[in-house]
Amino acid sequence: VRNTLLGIQVFTAFLFEGITVVTYIQNERWQKTKNQTLTAKQTSEIWKINLKDMQLHGREDNIIERLKKQASIEDVVIDTYGPNVAFETQHGDILNGSRKMVSENYAGFMQLPIQGRMPHTNDEAIVSRTLIWILEKEGLPTNIVSFKDKTYQITGVYEAIPFNDICSKEEFDKNPNRWFSIITLTDGQNKKSLYVKSVTGQRQKAKADIQTIIRTWLPETIPFVMFSMKEDQFMNGGLGQMMRDVFVFFTIIAMIIITFSLYSAIVIDTQTRKKEVAIRKINGAGYHVISLLFGKLYIRLLGITVVPALAIVYLYISGLIRLTGSGSNNWINNPALWLSIILQVSAIVFMTVIY
C-alpha cells in the first residue's frame, strides 16, 4: 500500500511538472504572436475609462478636455469598438471584420506602426494587413474598400490591432477567410471608452484626478470602477497566464509532498533493514550494491509512472493548441522537452534517496 501511494505521488509530480512546463512554453509562444506595441510597464500606467452611465451621456467632450488639462495626465485617446463590418467576396461569401472608432492620436498613443497615415475624415480608414491580402486575392484595388454600409479610402496599413494576433502570409494562405479589422475616426456617438496615459511616476495621482472629474457628473451612489490597461488585458486574455500560475503552485506543492514522502519512506527502510545491510557488507557488498538495494524501488516507480503521466500531458497540450488555434504544435514533439521534464522529477527523487 505504501509503495502504491508513493507511485501515485510520483505520477502526480510528473503530471504537474509536465503540465507546468508545456503551459509555460505555450503561453510564451502565444504572447509572441501578439502585436505588443506597448510594454507591460507602459500598460500599467494607462487607465481605461468607460463612460456608459446615463449621467455621463453628452459629457464626453467635457470630460476629455478636463482630463487633458491635468498635470498628472500625459494624453487621452478614444478607443471604442463600433459596429462590425462585412465584406462580400466575388463568390458571394461574407467576411466579417471588427471596426475600431478612435481619435486621431490613436497610432501615437498606442505606438502602432502604420504604413501610411491615420485617417483625417470619416470617409478614410486604416486597415489590417489581412484585409489587403483579401483585396489582392479578389483582384481589387488596395487603396479603397467597400463594405455593405460604407466605402472607405484606405490611408494606411497595420499588421494587427494592438495586443491582437499577428497573422503571417503563410497562415493567411492556409485560411484566407480570417478575421480582419479596420480603424476609423470616431463619430459623435462613439466616445464611451477612453484610455488615459498618466505622467511617469504619477499613476495614482492621475487615477485620483480622473475620479474627481468623473464625480462631477456621476453621483457617489453609482459605482465607478477603473482598471489599468494591463489589468484589463489580463481580465480579457489572461487565461494562459492564470493557468500557468495555478499549475506552478500545484507543482511546488506536489514536489514538497513527494520529497517528504520519499524521505520518510527511505528513512524507515534504512532503519528496518540494518541487519540485512550488515550481512551483505560482511559478504562483500559495496556501496553501489547497497544503494541499488534501496533505490531500485524508486527506479521502478519512476519507470512505471512516467509514461502515463507524460501521455496525459501530451494529450492536454495537443488539445489546448487545437482549441486555441495558436499555431504549429511541432515543438511538443521535441524529445529534449520531455527529457527535461523527466530529469527534473528524477533529480528530486534520486537526491532524496541518495541523501
CSV table of C-alpha atoms in Angstrom, one decimal:
chain,number,residue,atom,x,y,z
A,1,VAL,CA,0.0,0.0,0.0
A,2,ARG,CA,2.8,2.4,0.9
A,3,ASN,CA,4.6,1.7,-2.4
A,4,THR,CA,1.3,2.3,-4.3
A,5,LEU,CA,0.8,5.6,-2.6
A,6,LEU,CA,4.4,6.6,-3.4
A,7,GLY,CA,3.8,5.7,-7.0
A,8,ILE,CA,0.7,7.9,-7.1
A,9,GLN,CA,2.7,10.8,-5.7
A,10,VAL,CA,5.5,10.3,-8.3
A,11,PHE,CA,2.8,10.2,-11.0
A,12,THR,CA,1.3,13.4,-9.7
A,13,ALA,CA,4.7,15.1,-9.7
A,14,PHE,CA,5.3,14.1,-13.3
A,15,LEU,CA,1.9,15.2,-14.3
A,16,PHE,CA,2.0,18.7,-12.7
A,17,GLU,CA,5.6,19.3,-13.7
A,18,GLY,CA,4.8,18.4,-17.3
A,19,ILE,CA,1.7,20.5,-17.5
A,20,THR,CA,3.5,23.5,-15.9
A,21,VAL,CA,6.4,23.3,-18.4
A,22,VAL,CA,4.3,22.9,-21.5
A,23,THR,CA,1.7,25.5,-20.4
A,24,TYR,CA,4.6,28.0,-19.7
A,25,ILE,CA,6.1,27.4,-23.2
A,26,GLN,CA,2.7,27.6,-24.9
A,27,ASN,CA,1.9,30.9,-23.1
A,28,GLU,CA,5.2,32.4,-24.1
A,29,ARG,CA,4.7,31.3,-27.7
A,30,TRP,CA,1.2,32.8,-27.6
A,31,GLN,CA,2.4,36.1,-26.2
A,32,LYS,CA,5.0,36.4,-29.0
A,33,THR,CA,2.2,36.2,-31.6
A,34,LYS,CA,0.6,39.3,-30.1
A,35,ASN,CA,1.2,42.8,-31.5
A,36,GLN,CA,2.8,44.0,-28.3
A,37,THR,CA,3.0,47.7,-29.2
A,38,LEU,CA,3.3,48.8,-25.5
A,39,THR,CA,5.5,47.3,-22.7
A,40,ALA,CA,4.0,45.9,-19.5
A,41,LYS,CA,5.2,49.0,-17.7
A,42,GLN,CA,3.6,51.3,-20.1
A,43,THR,CA,0.2,49.5,-20.0
A,44,SER,CA,0.3,49.6,-16.1
A,45,GLU,CA,0.4,53.5,-16.4
A,46,ILE,CA,-2.6,53.7,-18.7
A,47,TRP,CA,-6.1,53.8,-17.2
A,48,LYS,CA,-9.2,52.6,-19.0
A,49,ILE,CA,-12.4,54.6,-18.5
A,50,ASN,CA,-15.9,53.6,-19.6
A,51,LEU,CA,-18.4,56.5,-20.0
A,52,LYS,CA,-21.5,54.3,-20.3
A,53,ASP,CA,-23.5,55.7,-17.4
A,54,MET,CA,-26.6,57.7,-18.4
A,55,GLN,CA,-25.3,60.7,-16.2
A,56,LEU,CA,-22.3,60.9,-18.4
A,57,HIS,CA,-24.1,60.9,-21.8
A,58,GLY,CA,-23.3,64.1,-23.7
A,59,ARG,CA,-20.5,64.9,-21.3
A,60,GLU,CA,-17.8,63.0,-23.1
A,61,ASP,CA,-16.2,66.1,-24.7
A,62,ASN,CA,-16.1,68.0,-21.5
A,63,ILE,CA,-14.6,65.0,-19.7
A,64,ILE,CA,-11.9,64.6,-22.3
A,65,GLU,CA,-11.0,68.3,-22.3
A,66,ARG,CA,-10.7,68.4,-18.5
A,67,LEU,CA,-8.6,65.3,-18.5
A,68,LYS,CA,-6.1,66.8,-20.9
A,69,LYS,CA,-5.6,69.8,-18.7
A,70,GLN,CA,-4.5,67.7,-15.7
A,71,ALA,CA,-0.8,67.9,-14.9
A,72,SER,CA,-0.7,64.2,-14.0
A,73,ILE,CA,-2.1,63.1,-17.3
A,74,GLU,CA,0.0,63.0,-20.5
A,75,ASP,CA,-2.5,62.0,-23.1
A,76,VAL,CA,-6.1,60.8,-23.7
A,77,VAL,CA,-7.3,58.6,-26.6
A,78,ILE,CA,-10.8,57.5,-27.7
A,79,ASP,CA,-10.8,53.7,-28.3
A,80,THR,CA,-14.3,52.3,-28.9
A,81,TYR,CA,-15.4,49.2,-30.8
A,82,GLY,CA,-18.0,50.2,-33.4
A,83,PRO,CA,-20.4,48.0,-35.4
A,84,ASN,CA,-18.7,45.2,-37.2
A,85,VAL,CA,-18.1,45.5,-41.0
A,86,ALA,CA,-19.0,42.9,-43.6
A,87,PHE,CA,-17.0,42.4,-46.8
A,88,GLU,CA,-18.7,40.4,-49.7
A,89,THR,CA,-16.4,38.5,-52.0
A,90,GLN,CA,-16.9,38.0,-55.7
A,91,HIS,CA,-18.2,34.5,-54.9
A,92,GLY,CA,-20.9,35.9,-52.5
A,93,ASP,CA,-19.1,34.9,-49.3
A,94,ILE,CA,-19.4,37.3,-46.4
A,95,LEU,CA,-16.2,38.0,-44.4
A,96,ASN,CA,-16.8,39.8,-41.1
A,97,GLY,CA,-14.3,42.2,-39.5
A,98,SER,CA,-14.1,44.4,-36.5
A,99,ARG,CA,-14.2,48.2,-36.5
A,100,LYS,CA,-12.5,50.4,-34.0
A,101,MET,CA,-13.5,54.1,-33.8
A,102,VAL,CA,-10.7,56.2,-32.4
A,103,SER,CA,-9.3,59.7,-32.1
A,104,GLU,CA,-6.6,60.9,-34.5
A,105,ASN,CA,-3.8,60.4,-31.8
A,106,TYR,CA,-4.5,56.7,-31.6
A,107,ALA,CA,-1.4,55.5,-33.5
A,108,GLY,CA,0.9,57.6,-31.4
A,109,PHE,CA,-0.8,56.8,-28.2
A,110,MET,CA,-0.6,53.0,-28.8
A,111,GLN,CA,2.7,53.2,-30.6
A,112,LEU,CA,1.1,51.4,-33.5
A,113,PRO,CA,3.4,51.3,-36.6
A,114,ILE,CA,1.4,52.3,-39.7
A,115,GLN,CA,2.4,52.1,-43.4
A,116,GLY,CA,0.8,55.3,-44.4
A,117,ARG,CA,-1.1,57.7,-42.2
A,118,MET,CA,-4.0,57.9,-39.8
A,119,PRO,CA,-7.5,58.9,-41.2
A,120,HIS,CA,-8.3,62.6,-41.2
A,121,THR,CA,-12.0,62.3,-42.3
A,122,ASN,CA,-14.9,59.9,-41.6
A,123,ASP,CA,-14.5,58.5,-45.2
A,124,GLU,CA,-11.0,57.3,-44.5
A,125,ALA,CA,-9.7,54.2,-42.7
A,126,ILE,CA,-6.6,52.3,-41.9
A,127,VAL,CA,-6.9,48.5,-42.3
A,128,SER,CA,-5.2,45.3,-41.1
A,129,ARG,CA,-2.7,43.6,-43.4
A,130,THR,CA,-5.2,40.7,-43.8
A,131,LEU,CA,-7.7,42.9,-45.5
A,132,ILE,CA,-5.1,44.0,-48.0
A,133,TRP,CA,-4.4,40.3,-48.8
A,134,ILE,CA,-8.2,39.7,-49.2
A,135,LEU,CA,-8.4,42.6,-51.6
A,136,GLU,CA,-5.4,41.3,-53.6
A,137,LYS,CA,-6.9,37.9,-53.7
A,138,GLU,CA,-10.2,39.3,-55.1
A,139,GLY,CA,-8.2,41.3,-57.7
A,140,LEU,CA,-9.5,44.7,-56.3
A,141,PRO,CA,-7.5,47.9,-55.7
A,142,THR,CA,-5.9,48.2,-52.3
A,143,ASN,CA,-6.5,51.9,-51.8
A,144,ILE,CA,-10.2,51.7,-51.3
A,145,VAL,CA,-12.6,49.1,-49.7
A,146,SER,CA,-16.4,48.8,-49.9
A,147,PHE,CA,-18.5,47.3,-47.2
A,148,LYS,CA,-22.2,46.8,-47.1
A,149,ASP,CA,-22.7,50.0,-45.1
A,150,LYS,CA,-19.9,52.3,-46.4
A,151,THR,CA,-16.9,52.8,-48.7
A,152,TYR,CA,-13.6,53.9,-47.2
A,153,GLN,CA,-10.4,55.3,-48.7
A,154,ILE,CA,-7.5,53.3,-47.3
A,155,THR,CA,-4.8,55.7,-45.9
A,156,GLY,CA,-2.7,53.2,-44.0
A,157,VAL,CA,-2.0,49.6,-43.2
A,158,TYR,CA,-1.0,48.0,-39.9
A,159,GLU,CA,-0.1,44.4,-39.1
A,160,ALA,CA,-2.8,43.9,-36.3
A,161,ILE,CA,-4.7,45.9,-33.7
A,162,PRO,CA,-2.6,46.3,-30.6
A,163,PHE,CA,-2.5,43.1,-28.5
A,164,ASN,CA,-4.3,41.1,-31.1
A,165,ASP,CA,-2.8,38.2,-33.0
A,166,ILE,CA,-0.4,39.0,-35.9
A,167,CYS,CA,-1.2,36.8,-39.0
A,168,SER,CA,1.6,35.8,-41.3
A,169,LYS,CA,1.1,35.4,-45.1
A,170,GLU,CA,1.6,31.6,-44.7
A,171,GLU,CA,-1.2,31.4,-42.1
A,172,PHE,CA,-3.5,33.6,-44.3
A,173,ASP,CA,-2.9,31.3,-47.3
A,174,LYS,CA,-4.0,28.3,-45.2
A,175,ASN,CA,-7.1,30.1,-44.0
A,176,PRO,CA,-7.9,33.0,-46.3
A,177,ASN,CA,-11.2,33.7,-44.6
A,178,ARG,CA,-9.5,35.0,-41.5
A,179,TRP,CA,-10.8,37.9,-39.4
A,180,PHE,CA,-9.7,41.4,-40.4
A,181,SER,CA,-10.1,44.8,-38.8
A,182,ILE,CA,-10.3,48.5,-39.7
A,183,ILE,CA,-9.8,51.7,-37.7
A,184,THR,CA,-11.8,54.8,-38.4
A,185,LEU,CA,-12.3,58.1,-36.7
A,186,THR,CA,-14.9,58.2,-34.0
A,187,ASP,CA,-18.2,59.9,-34.6
A,188,GLY,CA,-20.2,62.0,-32.1
A,189,GLN,CA,-21.8,58.9,-30.6
A,190,ASN,CA,-18.9,56.6,-30.0
A,191,LYS,CA,-16.8,58.1,-27.3
A,192,LYS,CA,-17.7,55.7,-24.5
A,193,SER,CA,-14.3,54.1,-24.0
A,194,LEU,CA,-11.2,56.1,-23.2
A,195,TYR,CA,-7.6,55.3,-22.4
A,196,VAL,CA,-5.8,57.9,-20.2
A,197,LYS,CA,-2.0,57.9,-20.0
A,198,SER,CA,-0.5,59.1,-16.8
A,199,VAL,CA,2.7,61.0,-16.5
A,200,THR,CA,5.6,58.7,-15.5
A,201,GLY,CA,5.5,58.2,-11.7
A,202,GLN,CA,2.1,59.8,-11.2
A,203,ARG,CA,-0.1,56.8,-11.8
A,204,GLN,CA,-2.1,57.1,-8.6
A,205,LYS,CA,-2.3,60.9,-8.8
A,206,ALA,CA,-3.8,60.5,-12.3
A,207,LYS,CA,-6.3,58.0,-11.0
A,208,ALA,CA,-7.4,60.4,-8.3
A,209,ASP,CA,-7.8,63.2,-10.8
A,210,ILE,CA,-9.8,61.0,-13.2
A,211,GLN,CA,-12.2,60.1,-10.4
A,212,THR,CA,-12.6,63.7,-9.3
A,213,ILE,CA,-13.6,64.7,-12.8
A,214,ILE,CA,-16.0,61.8,-13.3
A,215,ARG,CA,-17.6,62.5,-9.9
A,216,THR,CA,-18.5,66.0,-11.2
A,217,TRP,CA,-21.4,64.4,-13.0
A,218,LEU,CA,-21.6,60.9,-11.6
A,219,PRO,CA,-23.1,60.7,-8.0
A,220,GLU,CA,-21.1,58.8,-5.3
A,221,THR,CA,-24.0,56.3,-5.0
A,222,ILE,CA,-23.2,55.0,-8.5
A,223,PRO,CA,-20.0,52.8,-8.6
A,224,PHE,CA,-17.2,53.8,-10.9
A,225,VAL,CA,-14.5,51.2,-11.3
A,226,MET,CA,-11.2,51.9,-13.1
A,227,PHE,CA,-8.7,49.4,-14.4
A,228,SER,CA,-5.3,49.8,-15.8
A,229,MET,CA,-4.8,48.7,-19.4
A,230,LYS,CA,-2.6,45.9,-18.0
A,231,GLU,CA,-5.3,44.7,-15.7
A,232,ASP,CA,-7.9,45.0,-18.5
A,233,GLN,CA,-5.8,42.8,-20.8
A,234,PHE,CA,-5.3,40.2,-18.1
A,235,MET,CA,-9.1,40.0,-17.5
A,236,ASN,CA,-9.8,39.7,-21.2
A,237,GLY,CA,-7.0,37.4,-22.2
A,238,GLY,CA,-5.0,36.3,-19.2
A,239,LEU,CA,-6.3,32.7,-19.0
A,240,GLY,CA,-3.0,31.3,-20.2
A,241,GLN,CA,-1.0,33.2,-17.5
A,242,MET,CA,-3.6,32.2,-14.9
A,243,MET,CA,-3.4,28.6,-15.8
A,244,ARG,CA,0.4,28.7,-15.8
A,245,ASP,CA,0.5,30.3,-12.3
A,246,VAL,CA,-2.1,27.8,-10.9
A,247,PHE,CA,-0.1,24.8,-12.2
A,248,VAL,CA,3.2,26.3,-10.9
A,249,PHE,CA,1.6,26.4,-7.4
A,250,PHE,CA,0.3,22.8,-7.6
A,251,THR,CA,3.7,21.7,-8.9
A,252,ILE,CA,5.5,23.2,-6.0
A,253,ILE,CA,3.1,21.5,-3.6
A,254,ALA,CA,3.5,18.2,-5.4
A,255,MET,CA,7.3,18.4,-5.2
A,256,ILE,CA,7.2,19.2,-1.5
A,257,ILE,CA,4.9,16.3,-0.8
A,258,ILE,CA,6.9,13.8,-2.8
A,259,THR,CA,10.2,14.9,-1.2
A,260,PHE,CA,8.9,14.4,2.4
A,261,SER,CA,7.1,11.2,1.4
A,262,LEU,CA,10.2,9.7,-0.2
A,263,TYR,CA,12.4,10.9,2.7
A,264,SER,CA,10.1,9.2,5.2
A,265,ALA,CA,10.0,6.0,3.2
A,266,ILE,CA,13.7,5.7,2.7
A,267,VAL,CA,14.4,6.5,6.4
A,268,ILE,CA,12.1,3.7,7.5
A,269,ASP,CA,13.7,1.4,5.0
A,270,THR,CA,17.3,2.1,6.2
A,271,GLN,CA,16.3,1.8,9.9
A,272,THR,CA,14.5,-1.5,9.5
A,273,ARG,CA,17.0,-3.2,7.2
A,274,LYS,CA,20.2,-2.6,9.1
A,275,LYS,CA,20.8,-6.3,9.8
A,276,GLU,CA,20.3,-7.1,6.1
A,277,VAL,CA,22.8,-4.4,5.1
A,278,ALA,CA,25.3,-5.6,7.7
A,279,ILE,CA,25.2,-9.2,6.4
A,280,ARG,CA,25.6,-8.0,2.8
A,281,LYS,CA,28.6,-5.9,3.7
A,282,ILE,CA,30.2,-8.9,5.5
A,283,ASN,CA,29.7,-10.9,2.3
A,284,GLY,CA,31.5,-8.2,0.3
A,285,ALA,CA,28.7,-5.9,-0.9
A,286,GLY,CA,29.9,-2.5,-1.9
A,287,TYR,CA,28.3,1.0,-1.7
A,288,HIS,CA,26.7,0.7,-5.2
A,289,VAL,CA,25.2,-2.7,-4.4
A,290,ILE,CA,23.6,-1.4,-1.2
A,291,SER,CA,22.5,1.8,-2.8
A,292,LEU,CA,20.7,-0.2,-5.6
A,293,LEU,CA,19.1,-2.4,-2.9
A,294,PHE,CA,17.3,0.7,-1.6
A,295,GLY,CA,17.0,2.6,-4.8
A,296,LYS,CA,15.5,0.0,-7.2
A,297,LEU,CA,12.0,0.5,-5.8
A,298,TYR,CA,12.1,4.2,-6.7
A,299,ILE,CA,13.6,3.5,-10.1
A,300,ARG,CA,10.6,1.2,-10.8
A,301,LEU,CA,8.2,3.8,-9.6
A,302,LEU,CA,9.8,6.4,-12.0
A,303,GLY,CA,9.6,3.9,-14.9
A,304,ILE,CA,6.0,2.9,-14.2
A,305,THR,CA,4.6,6.4,-13.7
A,306,VAL,CA,6.4,8.5,-16.3
A,307,VAL,CA,4.7,7.0,-19.4
A,308,PRO,CA,1.0,7.5,-18.4
A,309,ALA,CA,1.7,10.9,-16.8
A,310,LEU,CA,3.5,12.4,-19.9
A,311,ALA,CA,0.9,10.8,-22.2
A,312,ILE,CA,-1.8,12.8,-20.4
A,313,VAL,CA,0.4,16.0,-20.6
A,314,TYR,CA,0.8,15.4,-24.4
A,315,LEU,CA,-2.9,15.0,-24.9
A,316,TYR,CA,-3.6,18.1,-22.8
A,317,ILE,CA,-1.3,20.4,-24.7
A,318,SER,CA,-2.3,19.0,-28.1
A,319,GLY,CA,-5.9,19.7,-27.3
A,320,LEU,CA,-5.1,23.1,-26.0
A,321,ILE,CA,-3.3,24.0,-29.2
A,322,ARG,CA,-6.2,22.8,-31.3
A,323,LEU,CA,-8.8,24.6,-29.2
A,324,THR,CA,-7.0,27.9,-29.3
A,325,GLY,CA,-5.7,27.6,-32.9
A,326,SER,CA,-2.4,29.0,-31.7
A,327,GLY,CA,-0.1,27.9,-34.4
A,328,SER,CA,2.2,24.9,-35.0
A,329,ASN,CA,2.5,22.1,-32.5
A,330,ASN,CA,5.8,20.8,-33.7
A,331,TRP,CA,7.6,21.9,-30.6
A,332,ILE,CA,5.8,19.4,-28.4
A,333,ASN,CA,7.4,16.6,-30.4
A,334,ASN,CA,10.9,17.7,-29.4
A,335,PRO,CA,12.5,14.9,-27.3
A,336,ALA,CA,14.6,17.4,-25.3
A,337,LEU,CA,11.3,18.9,-23.9
A,338,TRP,CA,10.1,15.6,-22.4
A,339,LEU,CA,13.6,14.6,-21.3
A,340,SER,CA,13.9,17.8,-19.3
A,341,ILE,CA,10.7,17.1,-17.5
A,342,ILE,CA,11.8,13.5,-16.7
A,343,LEU,CA,15.2,14.7,-15.4
A,344,GLN,CA,13.6,17.4,-13.2
A,345,VAL,CA,11.4,14.9,-11.3
A,346,SER,CA,14.0,12.2,-11.3
A,347,ALA,CA,16.6,14.5,-9.9
A,348,ILE,CA,14.4,15.2,-6.9
A,349,VAL,CA,13.8,11.5,-6.3
A,350,PHE,CA,17.4,10.5,-6.7
A,351,MET,CA,18.8,13.3,-4.5
A,352,THR,CA,16.3,12.5,-1.7
A,353,VAL,CA,17.1,8.7,-1.9
A,354,ILE,CA,20.9,9.3,-2.1
A,355,TYR,CA,20.9,11.7,0.8
